[in-house]
GROMACS .gro file of C-alpha atoms in nm:
model
  148
    1UNK     CA    1  15.157   7.848   7.213
    2UNK     CA    2  15.252   7.893   6.850
    3UNK     CA    3  15.136   8.212   6.680
    4UNK     CA    4  15.097   8.214   6.303
    5UNK     CA    5  14.974   8.469   6.052
    6UNK     CA    6  14.796   8.450   5.720
    7UNK     CA    7  14.788   8.750   5.491
    8UNK     CA    8  14.675   8.824   5.141
    9UNK     CA    9  14.992   8.888   4.942
   10UNK     CA   10  15.076   8.773   4.592
   11UNK     CA   11  15.422   8.645   4.510
   12UNK     CA   12  15.457   8.811   4.169
   13UNK     CA   13  15.484   9.187   4.129
   14UNK     CA   14  15.228   9.176   3.847
   15UNK     CA   15  14.975   8.991   4.068
   16UNK     CA   16  14.908   8.719   3.814
   17UNK     CA   17  14.942   8.446   4.078
   18UNK     CA   18  14.623   8.572   4.248
   19UNK     CA   19  14.309   8.361   4.226
   20UNK     CA   20  14.032   8.483   3.996
   21UNK     CA   21  13.825   8.601   4.294
   22UNK     CA   22  14.115   8.819   4.413
   23UNK     CA   23  14.142   8.969   4.065
   24UNK     CA   24  13.777   9.075   4.045
   25UNK     CA   25  13.681   9.439   4.073
   26UNK     CA   26  13.533   9.573   4.393
   27UNK     CA   27  13.560   9.434   4.745
   28UNK     CA   28  13.781   9.140   4.647
   29UNK     CA   29  14.000   9.335   4.403
   30UNK     CA   30  14.302   9.298   4.629
   31UNK     CA   31  14.649   9.350   4.484
   32UNK     CA   32  14.920   9.340   4.749
   33UNK     CA   33  15.265   9.233   4.638
   34UNK     CA   34  15.443   9.040   4.914
   35UNK     CA   35  15.750   9.267   4.916
   36UNK     CA   36  15.556   9.594   4.912
   37UNK     CA   37  15.502   9.836   5.197
   38UNK     CA   38  15.125   9.792   5.154
   39UNK     CA   39  15.153   9.419   5.235
   40UNK     CA   40  15.339   9.481   5.562
   41UNK     CA   41  15.153   9.417   5.884
   42UNK     CA   42  15.087   9.705   6.118
   43UNK     CA   43  15.341   9.751   6.396
   44UNK     CA   44  15.101   9.628   6.666
   45UNK     CA   45  15.066   9.293   6.487
   46UNK     CA   46  15.413   9.248   6.342
   47UNK     CA   47  15.521   8.884   6.368
   48UNK     CA   48  15.821   8.793   6.576
   49UNK     CA   49  16.109   8.636   6.382
   50UNK     CA   50  16.008   8.287   6.503
   51UNK     CA   51  15.642   8.323   6.397
   52UNK     CA   52  15.520   8.179   6.068
   53UNK     CA   53  15.362   8.404   5.806
   54UNK     CA   54  15.171   8.231   5.527
   55UNK     CA   55  15.102   8.439   5.217
   56UNK     CA   56  14.775   8.358   5.047
   57UNK     CA   57  14.605   8.458   4.725
   58UNK     CA   58  14.265   8.323   4.832
   59UNK     CA   59  14.023   8.409   5.111
   60UNK     CA   60  14.119   8.101   5.313
   61UNK     CA   61  14.468   8.060   5.456
   62UNK     CA   62  14.414   7.684   5.413
   63UNK     CA   63  14.321   7.673   5.046
   64UNK     CA   64  14.621   7.691   4.817
   65UNK     CA   65  14.885   7.703   5.092
   66UNK     CA   66  15.074   7.455   5.307
   67UNK     CA   67  14.926   7.603   5.625
   68UNK     CA   68  14.753   7.285   5.744
   69UNK     CA   69  15.073   7.086   5.694
   70UNK     CA   70  15.280   7.346   5.883
   71UNK     CA   71  15.057   7.354   6.188
   72UNK     CA   72  15.013   6.977   6.186
   73UNK     CA   73  15.394   6.946   6.184
   74UNK     CA   74  15.398   7.171   6.492
   75UNK     CA   75  15.159   6.933   6.668
   76UNK     CA   76  14.876   7.185   6.673
   77UNK     CA   77  14.527   7.037   6.714
   78UNK     CA   78  14.326   7.348   6.806
   79UNK     CA   79  14.350   7.674   6.613
   80UNK     CA   80  14.228   8.011   6.738
   81UNK     CA   81  14.118   8.227   6.444
   82UNK     CA   82  14.093   8.606   6.441
   83UNK     CA   83  14.100   8.860   6.161
   84UNK     CA   84  13.912   9.029   5.885
   85UNK     CA   85  13.678   8.985   5.702
   86UNK     CA   86  13.450   8.763   5.915
   87UNK     CA   87  13.222   8.653   5.631
   88UNK     CA   88  13.506   8.600   5.383
   89UNK     CA   89  13.865   8.528   5.493
   90UNK     CA   90  13.781   8.427   5.849
   91UNK     CA   91  13.492   8.202   5.743
   92UNK     CA   92  13.694   8.043   5.463
   93UNK     CA   93  13.981   7.972   5.700
   94UNK     CA   94  13.755   7.833   5.974
   95UNK     CA   95  13.581   7.599   5.731
   96UNK     CA   96  13.910   7.485   5.576
   97UNK     CA   97  14.062   7.408   5.914
   98UNK     CA   98  13.750   7.221   6.026
   99UNK     CA   99  13.751   7.020   5.703
  100UNK     CA  100  14.117   6.933   5.767
  101UNK     CA  101  14.028   6.794   6.111
  102UNK     CA  102  14.137   7.075   6.341
  103UNK     CA  103  13.938   7.201   6.638
  104UNK     CA  104  13.870   7.568   6.579
  105UNK     CA  105  13.784   7.863   6.801
  106UNK     CA  106  13.674   8.184   6.631
  107UNK     CA  107  13.713   8.489   6.854
  108UNK     CA  108  13.402   8.697   6.788
  109UNK     CA  109  13.535   9.027   6.922
  110UNK     CA  110  13.868   8.987   6.741
  111UNK     CA  111  13.710   8.969   6.394
  112UNK     CA  112  13.536   9.228   6.180
  113UNK     CA  113  13.321   9.249   5.869
  114UNK     CA  114  13.191   9.532   5.653
  115UNK     CA  115  12.893   9.559   5.888
  116UNK     CA  116  12.774   9.399   6.213
  117UNK     CA  117  12.486   9.225   6.034
  118UNK     CA  118  12.728   9.023   5.816
  119UNK     CA  119  12.964   8.964   6.108
  120UNK     CA  120  12.688   8.834   6.337
  121UNK     CA  121  12.523   8.624   6.065
  122UNK     CA  122  12.847   8.448   5.973
  123UNK     CA  123  12.937   8.377   6.335
  124UNK     CA  124  12.590   8.229   6.388
  125UNK     CA  125  12.632   8.004   6.083
  126UNK     CA  126  12.979   7.880   6.184
  127UNK     CA  127  12.917   7.834   6.558
  128UNK     CA  128  12.903   7.473   6.677
  129UNK     CA  129  12.925   7.339   6.322
  130UNK     CA  130  13.269   7.450   6.208
  131UNK     CA  131  13.401   7.609   6.526
  132UNK     CA  132  13.322   7.737   6.871
  133UNK     CA  133  13.258   8.109   6.862
  134UNK     CA  134  13.387   8.264   7.184
  135UNK     CA  135  13.476   8.607   7.316
  136UNK     CA  136  13.837   8.700   7.384
  137UNK     CA  137  13.780   8.648   7.757
  138UNK     CA  138  13.621   8.305   7.702
  139UNK     CA  139  13.904   8.207   7.468
  140UNK     CA  140  14.167   8.300   7.726
  141UNK     CA  141  13.980   8.093   7.984
  142UNK     CA  142  13.975   7.794   7.751
  143UNK     CA  143  14.345   7.831   7.673
  144UNK     CA  144  14.422   7.853   8.043
  145UNK     CA  145  14.216   7.540   8.103
  146UNK     CA  146  13.948   7.710   8.311
  147UNK     CA  147  13.658   7.594   8.091
  148UNK     CA  148  13.581   7.248   7.965
   0.00000   0.00000   0.00000
């Protein structure tokens, strides 16, 4: 199974390559330069040398990157999505992948939002339309071929 990562990280040290939404004040005011310590992934999630990391300046890892092309080149048809923030980056990515023709599983207990109300509402909206929302245990069963 191929493991890939998407992270918010701009390519210019001044952050001018960020999308307007990433430049806004408040929750989305994210300024992480790709080569900075702040943009590094925590040790528990550090990618292996063979794993792909896609840097994004939008909520979705699909929009504005070559992510769909990369995973299509790898022969991937089903994508398991985890991450933060459920109602922003996760939802944008799930919708983008679904629009690009991929089957998508969103792992409900491997995502988080600012509050459970937003998390639960977004999962309810996405489930069965853009993706299948499953628990970690259910996802493992699917990947092992135990569920249909």
